[in-house]
Amino acid sequence: MRAFVQTAIGHFEERDLPPPRAAAGEVVLRVRAALTCGTDLKLLDRGHPRISLPVTMGHEACGEIADVGAGVDGFRPGERVVPGVSGACGRCDECRRGLENLCAAGHADRTWGAFAELLRVPAAVVARNLHAVPDGLPDEIAAFLDPLASVLHGWKRLGGSRGTVLIYGAGALGLLWAATARSRGVRAIVAARGGDDRLAIARRYGADVIDLASESAASIREPAEIAIDCTGSREVWSLLPDLVAPGGRVLLFGGCAPGETVAWDAARLHYSEISLIGSFHYAPADAREALRLLASGEVDPAPLLADRGGLSDLPRFLQAQRRGEGIRYAVFP
Ligand SMILES: [Zn+2]
Ligand SMILES: [Zn+2]
């Protein structure tokens, strides 16, 4: 099968690989649509502590079941599905405390390799985090399950909002935060550098915008109750406590590079009671809710798709994404 493989930091190539077979508990999908994601570029640029190379790239996909391993119940060949990235073990301390997104075993064998004709889905994902796609939901929209589920998990970490939410960064995740804020009736302000249509998309999702190319985020008139980092930049992590009102909360949503440290103004955190809240990945319940919101149209990610093409368009799409042109691209292998 044709597949795009990252062979080293900064390097990937198209290869012809032996087609995967479904071992016990697994399924293999014929990939119908796969989305580019900032994580693919991060992985290319700096590797990932949990992913060893070479690796077939891509992790946001909708596919149709091509092969079913022994012992798999509930899925048939031909069925359209979207896999979550991790499959919690259900037995460890984290799983027992309901923190399935933090299950270490769940991240040991992840759904990875969507930029290929066929994609193996690990047994733990099949058991807990593989979702049938409702009829009528387009493949490339269903493939947004992964980023949208992360955002829904972030909302769960916040436990709701009592005021305005400041979303710092307008990549796909920042814009999905804006879309979900609207569906919850929460006022959102998106702060990001303009220059292309991303701030227009934020407005389309009902958010006010601050264009950081010409304004400072500190120019915000009433400070937000919540600030959400969608950049993964340590400078932004360090800045956000200054942009929320006293008693405010900062959600550390975009992941910084491994090994980075962040400095905060201790007096600000203490005397203004600013809470710093981490948010990582999502649980299967978040994924089910994401698919429900996509199917009902309550969250419509279609404006985020800049272009669509075949598998061989991937290098061109990743280059454009790297230049900051377009939010997401869909390939149809
Ligand atoms: Zn992703
Ligand atoms: Zn577990």
CSV table of C-alpha atoms and ligand atoms in Angstrom, one decimal:
chain,number,residue,atom,x,y,z
A,1,MET,CA,0.0,0.0,0.0
A,2,ARG,CA,1.1,3.6,-0.5
A,3,ALA,CA,1.9,5.4,2.7
A,4,PHE,CA,3.8,8.6,3.9
A,5,VAL,CA,6.5,7.6,6.4
A,6,GLN,CA,8.5,10.0,8.6
A,7,THR,CA,12.0,8.5,8.6
A,8,ALA,CA,13.9,11.1,10.6
A,9,ILE,CA,13.4,14.5,12.2
A,10,GLY,CA,12.5,16.8,9.3
A,11,HIS,CA,12.2,14.1,6.7
A,12,PHE,CA,9.4,12.1,5.2
A,13,GLU,CA,8.8,10.2,2.0
A,14,GLU,CA,6.1,8.2,0.2
A,15,ARG,CA,6.8,4.5,0.4
A,16,ASP,CA,5.2,1.2,-0.7
A,17,LEU,CA,4.6,-0.8,2.5
A,18,PRO,CA,3.2,-4.3,3.0
A,19,PRO,CA,-0.6,-3.9,3.9
A,20,PRO,CA,-1.3,-4.4,7.6
A,21,ARG,CA,-3.4,-7.4,8.7
A,22,ALA,CA,-5.7,-7.3,11.6
A,23,ALA,CA,-4.3,-9.3,14.6
A,24,ALA,CA,-6.6,-10.5,17.4
A,25,GLY,CA,-8.8,-7.7,18.6
A,26,GLU,CA,-7.7,-5.3,15.9
A,27,VAL,CA,-9.3,-3.9,12.8
A,28,VAL,CA,-7.8,-2.5,9.6
A,29,LEU,CA,-9.4,0.4,7.9
A,30,ARG,CA,-9.4,1.5,4.3
A,31,VAL,CA,-8.8,5.2,4.9
A,32,ARG,CA,-11.5,7.3,3.3
A,33,ALA,CA,-10.4,10.7,4.5
A,34,ALA,CA,-7.4,11.9,6.6
A,35,LEU,CA,-6.7,15.4,7.9
A,36,THR,CA,-3.5,17.2,8.3
A,37,CYS,CA,-2.8,18.4,11.9
A,38,GLY,CA,-0.3,20.7,13.6
A,39,THR,CA,0.9,17.7,15.5
A,40,ASP,CA,2.1,16.1,12.3
A,41,LEU,CA,4.4,19.1,11.7
A,42,LYS,CA,5.5,19.2,15.4
A,43,LEU,CA,6.4,15.5,15.1
A,44,LEU,CA,8.3,16.2,11.9
A,45,ASP,CA,10.2,19.1,13.4
A,46,ARG,CA,11.1,17.7,16.9
A,47,GLY,CA,9.9,14.1,17.2
A,48,HIS,CA,7.6,13.0,20.0
A,49,PRO,CA,8.6,11.3,23.3
A,50,ARG,CA,6.0,8.6,22.7
A,51,ILE,CA,6.5,7.9,19.0
A,52,SER,CA,9.6,6.1,17.6
A,53,LEU,CA,10.7,6.5,14.0
A,54,PRO,CA,10.2,5.5,11.3
A,55,VAL,CA,6.4,6.0,11.6
A,56,THR,CA,3.6,6.2,9.1
A,57,MET,CA,2.2,9.7,9.5
A,58,GLY,CA,-1.2,11.0,10.3
A,59,HIS,CA,-3.8,10.3,13.0
A,60,GLU,CA,-7.1,12.0,12.2
A,61,ALA,CA,-9.0,9.7,9.9
A,62,CYS,CA,-12.3,8.3,8.9
A,63,GLY,CA,-12.2,4.8,7.3
A,64,GLU,CA,-14.2,1.8,6.3
A,65,ILE,CA,-13.5,-1.5,8.0
A,66,ALA,CA,-11.5,-3.7,5.6
A,67,ASP,CA,-10.3,-6.5,7.9
A,68,VAL,CA,-11.6,-7.6,11.3
A,69,GLY,CA,-9.3,-9.5,13.7
A,70,ALA,CA,-10.3,-12.6,15.8
A,71,GLY,CA,-12.5,-11.8,18.8
A,72,VAL,CA,-13.8,-8.4,17.6
A,73,ASP,CA,-17.5,-8.0,18.2
A,74,GLY,CA,-19.7,-5.2,17.0
A,75,PHE,CA,-17.8,-4.1,13.8
A,76,ARG,CA,-18.3,-5.5,10.3
A,77,PRO,CA,-16.4,-5.1,7.1
A,78,GLY,CA,-17.7,-2.1,5.1
A,79,GLU,CA,-18.8,-0.1,8.2
A,80,ARG,CA,-17.6,3.5,8.4
A,81,VAL,CA,-15.8,4.4,11.6
A,82,VAL,CA,-13.5,6.9,13.2
A,83,PRO,CA,-10.9,5.7,15.7
A,84,GLY,CA,-9.7,7.7,18.7
A,85,VAL,CA,-6.0,8.0,19.0
A,86,SER,CA,-5.6,6.1,22.3
A,87,GLY,CA,-7.5,3.1,23.9
A,88,ALA,CA,-7.5,3.2,27.7
A,89,CYS,CA,-6.7,-0.2,29.4
A,90,GLY,CA,-9.6,0.1,31.8
A,91,ARG,CA,-7.6,-1.5,34.6
A,92,CYS,CA,-4.9,0.9,35.8
A,93,ASP,CA,-5.2,3.4,38.6
A,94,GLU,CA,-5.9,6.3,36.2
A,95,CYS,CA,-8.6,4.4,34.3
A,96,ARG,CA,-10.2,3.4,37.7
A,97,ARG,CA,-10.2,7.1,38.7
A,98,GLY,CA,-11.9,8.0,35.4
A,99,LEU,CA,-8.8,9.6,33.9
A,100,GLU,CA,-8.8,7.4,30.8
A,101,ASN,CA,-7.0,10.1,28.8
A,102,LEU,CA,-4.0,9.7,31.1
A,103,CYS,CA,-3.8,5.9,30.9
A,104,ALA,CA,-0.2,5.2,30.0
A,105,ALA,CA,-1.0,1.9,28.4
A,106,GLY,CA,-3.5,3.7,26.2
A,107,HIS,CA,-0.8,5.8,24.7
A,108,ALA,CA,1.7,2.9,24.2
A,109,ASP,CA,-0.1,1.6,21.1
A,110,ARG,CA,-1.9,4.4,19.4
A,111,THR,CA,-3.8,4.8,16.2
A,112,TRP,CA,-1.2,6.2,13.9
A,113,GLY,CA,-0.6,6.1,10.2
A,114,ALA,CA,-3.6,7.7,8.6
A,115,PHE,CA,-1.7,9.0,5.6
A,116,ALA,CA,-1.9,5.6,3.9
A,117,GLU,CA,-4.3,3.5,2.0
A,118,LEU,CA,-4.8,1.2,5.0
A,119,LEU,CA,-4.7,1.9,8.8
A,120,ARG,CA,-4.3,-0.6,11.6
A,121,VAL,CA,-6.4,0.2,14.7
A,122,PRO,CA,-4.9,-1.2,17.9
A,123,ALA,CA,-7.1,-3.7,20.0
A,124,ALA,CA,-7.5,-1.3,22.9
A,125,VAL,CA,-8.8,1.4,20.6
A,126,VAL,CA,-11.2,-1.1,19.0
A,127,ALA,CA,-12.5,-2.1,22.4
A,128,ARG,CA,-13.1,1.4,23.8
A,129,ASN,CA,-12.5,4.2,21.3
A,130,LEU,CA,-13.7,3.2,17.8
A,131,HIS,CA,-16.9,5.0,16.7
A,132,ALA,CA,-19.4,4.1,14.0
A,133,VAL,CA,-20.1,7.2,11.8
A,134,PRO,CA,-23.8,8.1,11.4
A,135,ASP,CA,-25.1,8.1,7.9
A,136,GLY,CA,-25.0,11.4,6.1
A,137,LEU,CA,-21.9,12.7,8.0
A,138,PRO,CA,-19.2,13.3,5.4
A,139,ASP,CA,-15.9,11.4,5.9
A,140,GLU,CA,-13.7,14.5,6.3
A,141,ILE,CA,-16.1,16.0,8.8
A,142,ALA,CA,-16.2,12.8,10.9
A,143,ALA,CA,-12.4,12.9,10.9
A,144,PHE,CA,-12.5,16.0,13.1
A,145,LEU,CA,-13.5,13.7,16.0
A,146,ASP,CA,-9.9,13.8,17.4
A,147,PRO,CA,-9.4,17.6,17.7
A,148,LEU,CA,-13.0,18.3,18.7
A,149,ALA,CA,-12.8,15.6,21.4
A,150,SER,CA,-9.7,17.3,22.9
A,151,VAL,CA,-11.6,20.6,23.1
A,152,LEU,CA,-14.6,18.9,24.8
A,153,HIS,CA,-12.2,17.4,27.3
A,154,GLY,CA,-10.8,20.9,27.9
A,155,TRP,CA,-14.3,22.2,28.6
A,156,LYS,CA,-14.7,19.3,31.1
A,157,ARG,CA,-11.5,20.4,32.8
A,158,LEU,CA,-12.9,23.9,33.1
A,159,GLY,CA,-16.3,22.7,34.4
A,160,GLY,CA,-18.1,25.6,32.7
A,161,SER,CA,-17.7,29.3,32.4
A,162,ARG,CA,-19.0,32.3,34.3
A,163,GLY,CA,-17.8,34.9,31.9
A,164,THR,CA,-15.8,35.6,28.8
A,165,VAL,CA,-13.4,33.1,27.4
A,166,LEU,CA,-10.2,34.4,25.8
A,167,ILE,CA,-8.8,31.9,23.2
A,168,TYR,CA,-5.2,32.6,22.4
A,169,GLY,CA,-4.3,31.2,19.0
A,170,ALA,CA,-6.5,30.5,15.9
A,171,GLY,CA,-5.3,27.3,14.5
A,172,ALA,CA,-7.9,24.5,14.2
A,173,LEU,CA,-8.0,24.0,17.9
A,174,GLY,CA,-8.5,27.6,18.8
A,175,LEU,CA,-11.3,27.9,16.2
A,176,LEU,CA,-12.9,24.7,17.5
A,177,TRP,CA,-12.9,26.3,20.9
A,178,ALA,CA,-14.7,29.3,19.4
A,179,ALA,CA,-17.2,27.0,17.7
A,180,THR,CA,-17.9,25.1,20.9
A,181,ALA,CA,-18.1,28.3,23.0
A,182,ARG,CA,-20.9,29.5,20.7
A,183,SER,CA,-22.8,26.2,21.0
A,184,ARG,CA,-22.6,26.7,24.8
A,185,GLY,CA,-23.7,30.3,24.7
A,186,VAL,CA,-20.3,31.5,26.1
A,187,ARG,CA,-18.9,34.8,24.8
A,188,ALA,CA,-15.5,34.2,23.2
A,189,ILE,CA,-12.6,36.4,22.1
A,190,VAL,CA,-10.0,35.0,19.8
A,191,ALA,CA,-6.6,36.6,19.9
A,192,ALA,CA,-4.3,35.6,17.1
A,193,ARG,CA,-2.2,37.1,14.3
A,194,GLY,CA,-4.4,37.7,11.3
A,195,GLY,CA,-3.0,37.8,7.8
A,196,ASP,CA,-5.2,35.2,6.3
A,197,ASP,CA,-8.8,34.2,6.8
A,198,ARG,CA,-8.5,32.6,10.3
A,199,LEU,CA,-9.8,35.6,12.1
A,200,ALA,CA,-12.7,35.8,9.7
A,201,ILE,CA,-13.5,32.2,10.5
A,202,ALA,CA,-13.4,33.1,14.3
A,203,ARG,CA,-15.9,35.8,13.6
A,204,ARG,CA,-18.1,33.3,11.6
A,205,TYR,CA,-18.1,31.2,14.8
A,206,GLY,CA,-19.5,34.2,16.7
A,207,ALA,CA,-16.3,35.2,18.4
A,208,ASP,CA,-14.9,38.8,18.8
A,209,VAL,CA,-11.3,39.0,17.6
A,210,ILE,CA,-8.0,40.7,18.6
A,211,ASP,CA,-5.6,40.8,15.7
A,212,LEU,CA,-2.2,40.5,17.4
A,213,ALA,CA,-0.5,41.9,14.3
A,214,SER,CA,-1.9,45.3,15.2
A,215,GLU,CA,-3.2,45.1,18.8
A,216,SER,CA,-2.0,43.7,22.1
A,217,ALA,CA,-4.0,41.1,23.9
A,218,ALA,CA,-3.8,43.3,26.9
A,219,SER,CA,-6.0,45.8,25.1
A,220,ILE,CA,-9.0,43.6,25.9
A,221,ARG,CA,-11.5,45.8,27.7
A,222,GLU,CA,-13.0,43.6,30.3
A,223,PRO,CA,-10.5,40.9,31.3
A,224,ALA,CA,-11.7,37.3,30.6
A,225,GLU,CA,-12.7,34.9,33.3
A,226,ILE,CA,-10.9,32.1,31.4
A,227,ALA,CA,-7.9,32.2,29.0
A,228,ILE,CA,-7.1,29.2,26.9
A,229,ASP,CA,-3.7,28.6,25.3
A,230,CYS,CA,-4.0,27.1,21.9
A,231,THR,CA,-0.4,27.9,20.8
A,232,GLY,CA,1.9,25.6,22.9
A,233,SER,CA,4.2,28.5,23.3
A,234,ARG,CA,5.9,29.1,26.7
A,235,GLU,CA,5.8,32.9,26.2
A,236,VAL,CA,2.0,32.6,25.9
A,237,TRP,CA,1.7,30.3,28.9
A,238,SER,CA,3.6,32.8,31.0
A,239,LEU,CA,1.5,35.8,29.7
A,240,LEU,CA,-2.0,34.4,30.2
A,241,PRO,CA,-2.4,34.9,34.0
A,242,ASP,CA,-2.0,38.6,33.3
A,243,LEU,CA,-4.9,38.6,30.9
A,244,VAL,CA,-7.6,37.1,33.1
A,245,ALA,CA,-9.6,38.8,35.9
A,246,PRO,CA,-8.8,38.2,39.5
A,247,GLY,CA,-10.0,34.7,40.4
A,248,GLY,CA,-9.6,33.7,36.7
A,249,ARG,CA,-8.5,30.4,35.2
A,250,VAL,CA,-5.9,29.6,32.6
A,251,LEU,CA,-6.2,26.4,30.6
A,252,LEU,CA,-2.9,25.1,29.4
A,253,PHE,CA,-4.3,23.3,26.3
A,254,GLY,CA,-1.6,23.6,23.6
A,255,GLY,CA,1.4,21.3,24.5
A,256,CYS,CA,4.8,23.0,24.8
A,257,ALA,CA,7.9,21.1,23.5
A,258,PRO,CA,9.2,18.4,25.9
A,259,GLY,CA,11.8,19.7,28.4
A,260,GLU,CA,10.6,23.3,28.3
A,261,THR,CA,10.1,25.3,31.5
A,262,VAL,CA,7.8,28.2,32.1
A,263,ALA,CA,8.2,31.2,34.5
A,264,TRP,CA,5.2,32.8,36.1
A,265,ASP,CA,4.7,35.9,38.3
A,266,ALA,CA,4.2,34.2,41.6
A,267,ALA,CA,2.5,37.2,43.2
A,268,ARG,CA,0.0,37.4,40.4
A,269,LEU,CA,-0.9,33.7,40.8
A,270,HIS,CA,-1.1,34.0,44.6
A,271,TYR,CA,-2.8,37.3,45.3
A,272,SER,CA,-5.2,37.2,42.4
A,273,GLU,CA,-6.0,33.5,42.9
A,274,ILE,CA,-5.3,32.6,39.3
A,275,SER,CA,-5.7,28.8,38.6
A,276,LEU,CA,-3.5,27.1,36.1
A,277,ILE,CA,-5.3,24.0,34.7
A,278,GLY,CA,-3.6,21.4,32.5
A,279,SER,CA,-5.6,19.6,29.7
A,280,PHE,CA,-4.4,16.7,27.7
A,281,HIS,CA,-6.0,14.5,25.1
A,282,TYR,CA,-9.5,13.1,25.7
A,283,ALA,CA,-11.5,10.1,27.0
A,284,PRO,CA,-13.8,7.9,24.9
A,285,ALA,CA,-16.8,9.7,26.3
A,286,ASP,CA,-15.4,13.0,24.9
A,287,ALA,CA,-15.0,11.3,21.5
A,288,ARG,CA,-18.6,10.1,21.5
A,289,GLU,CA,-19.8,13.6,22.3
A,290,ALA,CA,-17.6,15.0,19.6
A,291,LEU,CA,-19.2,12.7,17.0
A,292,ARG,CA,-22.7,13.7,18.3
A,293,LEU,CA,-22.0,17.4,17.8
A,294,LEU,CA,-20.5,16.8,14.3
A,295,ALA,CA,-23.5,14.7,13.3
A,296,SER,CA,-26.1,17.1,14.6
A,297,GLY,CA,-24.3,20.1,13.0
A,298,GLU,CA,-24.0,21.9,16.4
A,299,VAL,CA,-20.3,22.2,15.6
A,300,ASP,CA,-19.5,22.5,11.9
A,301,PRO,CA,-15.7,22.4,11.1
A,302,ALA,CA,-16.2,22.7,7.3
A,303,PRO,CA,-14.9,26.3,7.3
A,304,LEU,CA,-11.5,25.0,8.6
A,305,LEU,CA,-10.9,22.9,5.5
A,306,ALA,CA,-8.7,24.8,3.1
A,307,ASP,CA,-8.4,22.2,0.4
A,308,ARG,CA,-9.0,18.6,-0.5
A,309,GLY,CA,-6.8,16.2,-2.6
A,310,GLY,CA,-5.4,12.7,-3.0
A,311,LEU,CA,-2.7,11.1,-0.9
A,312,SER,CA,0.1,12.4,-3.1
A,313,ASP,CA,-1.0,16.0,-2.4
A,314,LEU,CA,0.1,15.6,1.2
A,315,PRO,CA,3.6,17.2,0.9
A,316,ARG,CA,2.1,20.2,-0.8
A,317,PHE,CA,-0.6,20.5,1.9
A,318,LEU,CA,1.9,20.2,4.7
A,319,GLN,CA,4.1,22.9,3.2
A,320,ALA,CA,1.1,25.2,2.9
A,321,GLN,CA,0.1,24.5,6.5
A,322,ARG,CA,3.7,25.2,7.6
A,323,ARG,CA,3.5,28.6,5.9
A,324,GLY,CA,0.4,29.3,7.9
A,325,GLU,CA,-1.8,29.1,4.8
A,326,GLY,CA,-5.0,27.3,5.5
A,327,ILE,CA,-6.1,25.6,8.7
A,328,ARG,CA,-6.6,22.0,7.7
A,329,TYR,CA,-6.3,19.9,4.6
A,330,ALA,CA,-8.1,16.7,3.8
A,331,VAL,CA,-6.6,13.9,1.7
A,332,PHE,CA,-8.7,11.0,0.3
A,333,PRO,CA,-6.4,8.0,-0.1
B,1,ZN,ZN,-4.3,16.0,15.6
B,2,ZN,ZN,-5.5,2.4,32.0
